[in-house]
Short mmCIF file of C-alpha atoms and ligand atoms in Angstrom, two decimals:
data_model
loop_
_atom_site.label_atom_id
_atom_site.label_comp_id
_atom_site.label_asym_id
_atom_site.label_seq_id
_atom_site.Cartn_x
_atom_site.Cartn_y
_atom_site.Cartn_z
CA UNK A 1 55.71 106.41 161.43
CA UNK A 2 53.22 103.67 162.82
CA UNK A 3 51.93 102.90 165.70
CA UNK A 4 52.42 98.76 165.11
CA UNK A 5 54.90 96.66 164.22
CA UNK A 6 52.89 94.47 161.96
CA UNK A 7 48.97 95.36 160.56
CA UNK A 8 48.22 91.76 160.62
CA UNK A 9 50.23 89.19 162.93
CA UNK A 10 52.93 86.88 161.57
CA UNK A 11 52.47 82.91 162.17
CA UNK A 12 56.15 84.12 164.21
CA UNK A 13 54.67 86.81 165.89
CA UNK A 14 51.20 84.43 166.57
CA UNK A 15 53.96 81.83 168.25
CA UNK A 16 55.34 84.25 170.67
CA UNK A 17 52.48 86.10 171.22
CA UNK A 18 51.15 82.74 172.88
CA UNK A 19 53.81 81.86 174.48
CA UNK A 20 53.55 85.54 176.40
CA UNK A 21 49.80 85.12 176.60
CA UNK A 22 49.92 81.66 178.48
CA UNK A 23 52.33 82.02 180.88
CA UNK A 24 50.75 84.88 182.60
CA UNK A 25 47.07 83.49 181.99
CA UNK A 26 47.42 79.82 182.57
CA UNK A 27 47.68 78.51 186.07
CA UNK A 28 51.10 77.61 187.25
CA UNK A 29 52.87 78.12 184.17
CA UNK A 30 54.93 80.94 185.42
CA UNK A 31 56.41 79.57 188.02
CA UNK A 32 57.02 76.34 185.81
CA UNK A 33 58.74 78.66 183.10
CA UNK A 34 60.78 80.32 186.36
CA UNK A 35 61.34 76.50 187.42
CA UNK A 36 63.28 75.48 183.71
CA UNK A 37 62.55 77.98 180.90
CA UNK A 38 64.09 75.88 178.59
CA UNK A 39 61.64 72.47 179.32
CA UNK A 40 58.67 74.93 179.35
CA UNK A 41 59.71 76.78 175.93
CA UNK A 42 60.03 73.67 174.97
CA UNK A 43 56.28 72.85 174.77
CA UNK A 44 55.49 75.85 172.26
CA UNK A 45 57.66 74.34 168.93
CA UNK A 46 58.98 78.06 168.57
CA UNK A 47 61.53 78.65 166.03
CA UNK A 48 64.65 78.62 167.99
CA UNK A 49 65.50 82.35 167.81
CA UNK A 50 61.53 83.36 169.18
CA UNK A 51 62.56 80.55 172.30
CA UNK A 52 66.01 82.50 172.83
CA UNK A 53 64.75 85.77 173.28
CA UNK A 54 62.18 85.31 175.46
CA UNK A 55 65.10 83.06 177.41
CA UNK A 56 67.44 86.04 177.23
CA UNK A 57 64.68 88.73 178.37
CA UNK A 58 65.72 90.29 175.14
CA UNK A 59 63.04 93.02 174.73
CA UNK A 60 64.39 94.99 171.58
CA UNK A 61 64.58 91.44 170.00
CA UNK A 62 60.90 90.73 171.24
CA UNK A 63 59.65 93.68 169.71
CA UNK A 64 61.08 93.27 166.74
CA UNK A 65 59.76 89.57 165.84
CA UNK A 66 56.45 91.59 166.03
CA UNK A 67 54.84 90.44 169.30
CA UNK A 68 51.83 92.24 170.73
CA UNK A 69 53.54 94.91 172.56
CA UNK A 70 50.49 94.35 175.14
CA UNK A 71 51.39 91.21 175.49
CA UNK A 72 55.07 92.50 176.08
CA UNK A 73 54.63 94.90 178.31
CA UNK A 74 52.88 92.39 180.79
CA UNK A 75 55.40 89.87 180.52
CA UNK A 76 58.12 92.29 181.05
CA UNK A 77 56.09 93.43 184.60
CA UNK A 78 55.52 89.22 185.45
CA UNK A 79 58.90 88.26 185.04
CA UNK A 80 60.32 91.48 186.74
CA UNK A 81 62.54 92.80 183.96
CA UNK A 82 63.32 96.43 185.80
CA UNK A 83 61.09 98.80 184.02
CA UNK A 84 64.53 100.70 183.23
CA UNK A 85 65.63 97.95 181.40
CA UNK A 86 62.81 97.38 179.24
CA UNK A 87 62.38 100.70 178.71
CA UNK A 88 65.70 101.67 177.47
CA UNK A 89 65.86 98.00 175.28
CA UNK A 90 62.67 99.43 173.53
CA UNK A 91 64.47 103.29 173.40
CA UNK A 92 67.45 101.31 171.24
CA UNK A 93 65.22 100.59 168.73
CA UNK A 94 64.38 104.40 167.63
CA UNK A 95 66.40 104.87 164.76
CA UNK A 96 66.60 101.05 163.89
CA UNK A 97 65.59 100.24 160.22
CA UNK A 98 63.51 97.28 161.59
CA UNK A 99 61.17 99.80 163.99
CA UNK A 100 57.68 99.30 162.84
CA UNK A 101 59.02 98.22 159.43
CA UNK A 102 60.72 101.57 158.97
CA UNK B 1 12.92 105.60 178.59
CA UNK B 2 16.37 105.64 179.86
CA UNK B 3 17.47 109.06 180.37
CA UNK B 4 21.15 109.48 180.24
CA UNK B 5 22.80 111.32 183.35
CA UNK B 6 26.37 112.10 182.15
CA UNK B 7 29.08 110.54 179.31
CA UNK B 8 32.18 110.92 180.27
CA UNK B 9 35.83 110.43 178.95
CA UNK B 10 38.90 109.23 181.03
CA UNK B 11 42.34 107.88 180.09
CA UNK B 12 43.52 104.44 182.00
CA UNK B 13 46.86 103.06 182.82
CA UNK B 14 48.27 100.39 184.83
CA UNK B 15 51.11 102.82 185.84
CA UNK B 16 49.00 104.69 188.05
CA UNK B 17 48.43 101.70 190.79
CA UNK B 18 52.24 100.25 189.84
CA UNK B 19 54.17 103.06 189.63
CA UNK B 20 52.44 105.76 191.51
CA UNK B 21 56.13 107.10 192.77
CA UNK B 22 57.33 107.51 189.33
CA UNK B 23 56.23 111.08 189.36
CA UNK B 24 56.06 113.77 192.06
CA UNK B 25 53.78 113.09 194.84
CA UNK B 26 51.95 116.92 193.89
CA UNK B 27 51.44 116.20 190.47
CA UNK B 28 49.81 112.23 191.43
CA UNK B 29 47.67 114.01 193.55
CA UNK B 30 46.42 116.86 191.00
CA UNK B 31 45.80 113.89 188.32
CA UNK B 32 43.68 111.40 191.32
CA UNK B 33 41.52 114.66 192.08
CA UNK B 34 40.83 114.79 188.68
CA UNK B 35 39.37 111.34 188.89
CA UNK B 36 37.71 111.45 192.22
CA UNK B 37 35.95 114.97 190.79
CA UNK B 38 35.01 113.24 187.77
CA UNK B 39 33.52 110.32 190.36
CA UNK B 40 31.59 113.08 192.50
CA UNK B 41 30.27 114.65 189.17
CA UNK B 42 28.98 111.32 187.92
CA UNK B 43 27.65 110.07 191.23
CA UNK B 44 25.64 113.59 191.25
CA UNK B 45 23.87 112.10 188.25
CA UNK B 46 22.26 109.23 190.34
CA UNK B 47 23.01 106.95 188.05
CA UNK B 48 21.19 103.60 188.25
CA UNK B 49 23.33 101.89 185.70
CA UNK B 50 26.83 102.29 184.09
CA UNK B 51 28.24 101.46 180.20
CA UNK B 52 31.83 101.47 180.66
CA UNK B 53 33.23 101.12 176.86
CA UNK B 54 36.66 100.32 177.51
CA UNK B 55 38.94 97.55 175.91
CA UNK B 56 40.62 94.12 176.32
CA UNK B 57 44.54 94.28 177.09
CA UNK B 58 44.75 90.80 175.47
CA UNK B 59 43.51 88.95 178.81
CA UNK B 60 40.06 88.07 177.96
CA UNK B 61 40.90 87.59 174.56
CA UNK B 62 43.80 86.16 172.42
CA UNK B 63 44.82 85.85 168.71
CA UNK B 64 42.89 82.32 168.32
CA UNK B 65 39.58 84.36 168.43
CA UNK B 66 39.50 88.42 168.49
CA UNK B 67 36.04 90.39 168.68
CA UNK B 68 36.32 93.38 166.51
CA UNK B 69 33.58 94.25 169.61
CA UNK B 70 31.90 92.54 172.64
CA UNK B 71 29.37 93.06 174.99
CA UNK B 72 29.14 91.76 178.28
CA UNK B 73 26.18 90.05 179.38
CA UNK B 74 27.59 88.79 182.54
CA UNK B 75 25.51 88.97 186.56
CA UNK B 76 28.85 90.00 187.68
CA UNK B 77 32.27 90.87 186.77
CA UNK B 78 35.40 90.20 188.95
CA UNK B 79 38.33 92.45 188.51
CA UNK B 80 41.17 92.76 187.76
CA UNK B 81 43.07 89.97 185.60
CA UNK B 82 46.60 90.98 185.68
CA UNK B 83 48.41 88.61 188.49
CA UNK B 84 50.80 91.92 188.25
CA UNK B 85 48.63 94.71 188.72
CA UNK B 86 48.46 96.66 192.20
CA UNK B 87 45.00 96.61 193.08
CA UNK B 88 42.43 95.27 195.71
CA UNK B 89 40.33 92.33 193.86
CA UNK B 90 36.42 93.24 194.07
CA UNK B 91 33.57 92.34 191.76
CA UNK B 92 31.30 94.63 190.22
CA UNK B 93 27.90 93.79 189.43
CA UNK B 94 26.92 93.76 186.14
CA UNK B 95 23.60 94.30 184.61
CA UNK B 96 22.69 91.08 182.88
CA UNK B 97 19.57 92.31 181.12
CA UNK B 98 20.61 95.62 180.01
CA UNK B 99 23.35 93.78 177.85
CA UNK B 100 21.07 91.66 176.66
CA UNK B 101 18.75 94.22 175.72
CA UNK B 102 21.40 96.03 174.07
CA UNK B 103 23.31 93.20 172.23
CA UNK B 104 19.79 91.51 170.52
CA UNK B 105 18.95 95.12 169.47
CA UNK B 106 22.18 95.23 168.00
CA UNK B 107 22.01 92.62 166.03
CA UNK B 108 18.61 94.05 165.27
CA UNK B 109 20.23 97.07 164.16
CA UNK B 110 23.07 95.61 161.65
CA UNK B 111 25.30 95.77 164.43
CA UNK B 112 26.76 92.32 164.96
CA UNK B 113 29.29 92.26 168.47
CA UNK B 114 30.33 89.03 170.02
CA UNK B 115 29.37 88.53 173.59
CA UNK B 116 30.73 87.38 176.87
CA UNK B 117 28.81 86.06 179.58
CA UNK B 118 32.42 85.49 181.86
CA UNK B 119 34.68 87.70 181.66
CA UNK B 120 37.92 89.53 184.50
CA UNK B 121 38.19 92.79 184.05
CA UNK B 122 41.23 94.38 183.60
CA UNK B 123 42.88 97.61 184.32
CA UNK B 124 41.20 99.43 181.35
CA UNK B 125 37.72 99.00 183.26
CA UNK B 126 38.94 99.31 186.91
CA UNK B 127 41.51 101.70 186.92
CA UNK B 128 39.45 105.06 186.59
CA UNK B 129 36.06 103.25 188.32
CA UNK B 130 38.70 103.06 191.20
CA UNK B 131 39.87 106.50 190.87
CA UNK B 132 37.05 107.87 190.23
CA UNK B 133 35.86 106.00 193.76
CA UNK B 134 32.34 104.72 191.73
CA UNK B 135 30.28 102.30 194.19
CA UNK B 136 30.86 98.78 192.87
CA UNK B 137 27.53 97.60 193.28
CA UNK B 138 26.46 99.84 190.89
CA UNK B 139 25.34 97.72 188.20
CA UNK B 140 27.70 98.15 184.87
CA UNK B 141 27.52 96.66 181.05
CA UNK B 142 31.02 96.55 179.70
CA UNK B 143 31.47 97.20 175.85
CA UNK B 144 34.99 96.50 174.81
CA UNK B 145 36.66 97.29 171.50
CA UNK B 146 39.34 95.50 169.93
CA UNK B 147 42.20 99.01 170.37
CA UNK B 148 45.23 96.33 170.94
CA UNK B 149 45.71 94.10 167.87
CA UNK B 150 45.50 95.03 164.32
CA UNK B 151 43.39 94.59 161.90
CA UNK B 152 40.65 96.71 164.28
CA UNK B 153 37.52 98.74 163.36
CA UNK B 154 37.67 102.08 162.43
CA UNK B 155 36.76 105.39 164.46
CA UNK B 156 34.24 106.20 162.39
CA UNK B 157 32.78 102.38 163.26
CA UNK B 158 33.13 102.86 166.79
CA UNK B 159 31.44 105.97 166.53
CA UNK B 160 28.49 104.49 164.89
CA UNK B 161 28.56 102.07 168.07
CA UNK B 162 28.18 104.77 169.92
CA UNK B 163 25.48 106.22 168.21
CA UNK B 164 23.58 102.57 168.13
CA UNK B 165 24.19 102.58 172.04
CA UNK B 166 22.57 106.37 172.39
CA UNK B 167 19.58 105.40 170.91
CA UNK B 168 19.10 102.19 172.15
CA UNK B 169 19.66 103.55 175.77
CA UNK B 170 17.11 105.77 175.50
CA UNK B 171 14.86 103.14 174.40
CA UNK B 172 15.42 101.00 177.38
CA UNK B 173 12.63 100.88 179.89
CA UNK B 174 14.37 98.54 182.29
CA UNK B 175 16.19 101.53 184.28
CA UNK B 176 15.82 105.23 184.52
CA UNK B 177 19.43 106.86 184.14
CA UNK B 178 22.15 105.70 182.94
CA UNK B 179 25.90 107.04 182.68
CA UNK B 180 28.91 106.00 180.25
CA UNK B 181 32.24 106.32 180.75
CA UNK B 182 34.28 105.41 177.95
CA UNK B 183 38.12 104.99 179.12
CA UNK B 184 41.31 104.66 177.24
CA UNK B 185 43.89 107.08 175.51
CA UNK B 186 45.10 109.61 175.01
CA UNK B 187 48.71 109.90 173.63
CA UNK B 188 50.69 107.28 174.72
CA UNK B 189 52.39 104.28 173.52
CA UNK B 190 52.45 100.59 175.59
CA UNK B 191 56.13 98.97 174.79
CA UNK B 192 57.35 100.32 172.00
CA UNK B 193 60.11 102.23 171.57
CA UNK B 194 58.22 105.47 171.57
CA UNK B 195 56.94 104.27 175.29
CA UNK B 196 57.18 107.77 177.32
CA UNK B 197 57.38 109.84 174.45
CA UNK B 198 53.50 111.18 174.76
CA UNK B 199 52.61 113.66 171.75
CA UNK B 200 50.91 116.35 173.54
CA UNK B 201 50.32 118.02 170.04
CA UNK B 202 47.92 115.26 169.32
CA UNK B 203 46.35 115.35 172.12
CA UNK B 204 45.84 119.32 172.45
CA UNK B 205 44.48 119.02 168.98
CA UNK B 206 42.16 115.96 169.48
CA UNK B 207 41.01 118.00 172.42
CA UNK B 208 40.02 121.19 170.81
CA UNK B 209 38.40 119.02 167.94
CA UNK B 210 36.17 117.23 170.75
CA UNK B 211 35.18 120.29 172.20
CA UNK B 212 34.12 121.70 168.49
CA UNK B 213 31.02 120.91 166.41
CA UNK B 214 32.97 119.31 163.76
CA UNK B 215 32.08 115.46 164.25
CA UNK B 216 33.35 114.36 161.27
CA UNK B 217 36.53 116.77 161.30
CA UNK B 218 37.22 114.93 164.78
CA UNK B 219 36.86 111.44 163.51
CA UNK B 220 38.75 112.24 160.33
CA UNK B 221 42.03 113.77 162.52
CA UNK B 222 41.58 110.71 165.24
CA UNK B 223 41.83 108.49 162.03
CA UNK B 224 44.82 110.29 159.91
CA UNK B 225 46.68 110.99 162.94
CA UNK B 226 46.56 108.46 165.29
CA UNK B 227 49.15 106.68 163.92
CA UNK B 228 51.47 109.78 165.64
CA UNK B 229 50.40 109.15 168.94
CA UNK B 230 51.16 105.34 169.79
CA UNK B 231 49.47 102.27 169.98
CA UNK B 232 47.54 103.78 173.19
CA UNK B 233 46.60 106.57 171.62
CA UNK B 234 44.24 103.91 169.42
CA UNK B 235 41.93 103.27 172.75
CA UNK B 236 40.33 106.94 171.40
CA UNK B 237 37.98 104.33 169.77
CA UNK B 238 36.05 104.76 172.95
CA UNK B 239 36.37 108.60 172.76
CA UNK B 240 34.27 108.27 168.89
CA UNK B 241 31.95 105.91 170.71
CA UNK B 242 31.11 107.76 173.41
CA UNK B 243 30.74 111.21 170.85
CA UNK B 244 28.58 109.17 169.07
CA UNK B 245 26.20 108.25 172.02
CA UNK B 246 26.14 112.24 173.06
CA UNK B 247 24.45 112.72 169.47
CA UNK B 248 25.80 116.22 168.90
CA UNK B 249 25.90 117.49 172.73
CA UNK B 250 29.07 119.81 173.49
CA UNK B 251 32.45 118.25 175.10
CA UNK B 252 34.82 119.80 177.48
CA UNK B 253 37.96 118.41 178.76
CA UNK B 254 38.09 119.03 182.61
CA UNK B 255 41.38 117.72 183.03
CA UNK B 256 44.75 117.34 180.37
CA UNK B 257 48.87 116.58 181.40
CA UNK B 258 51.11 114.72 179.35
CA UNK B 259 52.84 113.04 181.99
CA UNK B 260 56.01 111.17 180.27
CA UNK B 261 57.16 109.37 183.21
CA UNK B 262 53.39 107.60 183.57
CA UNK B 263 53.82 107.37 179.60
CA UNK B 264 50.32 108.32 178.97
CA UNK B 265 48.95 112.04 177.85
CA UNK B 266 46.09 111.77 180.30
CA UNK B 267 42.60 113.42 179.95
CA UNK B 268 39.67 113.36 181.39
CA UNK B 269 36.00 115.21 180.18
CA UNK B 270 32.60 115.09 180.02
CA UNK B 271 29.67 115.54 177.52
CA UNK B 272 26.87 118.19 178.37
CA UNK B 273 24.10 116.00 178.28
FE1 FE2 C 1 44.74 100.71 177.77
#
């Protein structure tokens, strides 16, 4: 049991974690990301799985590539994922081998 | 001398002001008494200035540059940050020379924080000084601690903070009484996939250990066990600091629920100082 997916943050994890952290902190860039996620994603160089899953609102996936779950929770909220849906894409992952690295 | 009026204790969540309906209207209302009598009993004090040691939810500060710990040394503070969090804006005046005072003396003291003279805060800060219903012109020093993002400082660190901040409080001639309130915990766990699953053991136990006399036995369980009660549950980093400001005085809680469907076991208490 752990309490974080990774003790010290990936260069992956760094990647989306900025991605998250700028478009709810940087003026405008949410509604440009809501305007054409995939010209905005494009600005970050993110490996091309990272750049799906935010696409896809794919939480479980999120979580897993080992983004600050701060950082995910407030992007869930600013892009209005229902808080059912987040909550039961995080709930899949309770028994999954990759859940805080076993 | 400073004398300090009351050090209190008080879990925060966004969930509160987003998703108030989430749980039944009696129970809401049994929890935001709890805060406003918390607010009464610290207003009793008279307080002329506040130390809120809260944390950063990764607004104020990102990967590129972390403080392990920072002071604020701001005139003024406006609040909150999140474009998604239900609450009135307002500004709360801060009290630019007390965090002065207290950051050089750190340094002084082998303490070495970074500082911010600009900085929003965010729920962690405003959620239970809105609760609570504490006057915003009352001037405040915020002292964040990194709780969010690994690698962070240890309990027993952040209690040492608070023991630096005791003692340097009641060194400071520049007001007469001064409260803390350190907010943040207890059990609960921010988007992962233990997220409503609060450990009310934890809590219960951290509880009992706070209101003991075993300081170290506290920081050694808030240490070995944390890992048990989520990523939120780390926040009780302001729970060591603020037992190490009350230098030995006697805890009780004055208010404990796990409440699952607000994710967060929250508690609220007060040192006997
Ligand atoms: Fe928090």
């Amino acid at each position: 049991m752990a309490n974080w997916q990774e003790m010290m943050p990936s260069t992956r994890a760094y990647m989306m974690n900025k991605v998250l952290y700028e478009l709810h902190h940087k003026p405008d860039h949410l509604e440009a990301y809501n305007d054409d996620a995939d010209a905005y994603l494009a600005r970050f160089a993110l490996p091309q799985d990272l750049a799906d899953c935010i696409k896809g609102n794919d939480v479980a996936q999120m979580y897993l590539s080992g983004v600050n779950p701060y950082l995910l929770r407030a992007h869930c909220i600013g892009v209005k994922i229902p808080e059912d849906v987040s909550l039961a894409a995080l709930r899949s992952l309770l028994n999954h081998e990759g859940y805080n690295n076993g | 001398m400073a004398e300090i009026t009351g050090i209190y204790t008080a879990s925060h969540t966004p969930v509160m002001l987003n998703f108030p309906d989430r749980i039944p209207a009696a129970l809401r209302e049994e929890i935001f008494a709890a805060y406003r009598a918390m607010g009464d009993d610290f207003m009793a004090g008279k307080p002329d200035a506040l130390i809120v040691l809260s944390n950063d939810h990764l607004h104020n500060f990102f990967l590129d540059n972390f403080p392990a710990f920072c002071f604020g040394c701001a005139e003024s503070y406006e609040s909150p940050i999140e474009h998604w969090l239900h609450a009135k804006r307002r500004t709360f005046a801060g009290d630019q020379a007390f965090g002065a005072y207290l950051l050089q003396n750190a340094l002084q003291s082998d303490f070495d924080p970074a500082f911010s003279m600009e900085m929003v805060l965010d729920h962690g800060s405003l959620t239970p000084l809105e609760l609570a219903g504490i006057d915003p012109d009352l001037p405040i020093v915020p002292i964040l601690i990194n709780c969010v993002q690994p690698p962070m400082p240890t309990m027993r660190r952040s209690y040492d903070l608070g023991r630096y901040l005791g003692k340097a409080i009641a060194d400071y001639a520049g007001v007469e009484r001064v409260a803390i309130l350190a907010t943040g915990g207890i059990s609960h766990d921010i988007a992962t996939p233990r997220m409503g699953m609060v450990n009310e053991e934890f809590d219960q136990t951290f509880l009992s250990l706070m209101e003991g006399d075993d300081i170290d036995a506290t920081i050694r369980y808030a240490t070995d066990f944390v890992h048990t009660a989520g990523n939120g549950c780390e926040e009780i980093r302001m729970w060591m600091a603020a037992m190490g400001a009350a230098n030995g005085a006697k805890y009780h809680r004055t208010y404990y629920r796990a409440v699952n469907d607000w994710y967060t076991g929250i508690g609220i208490g007060r040192f006997e100082v």
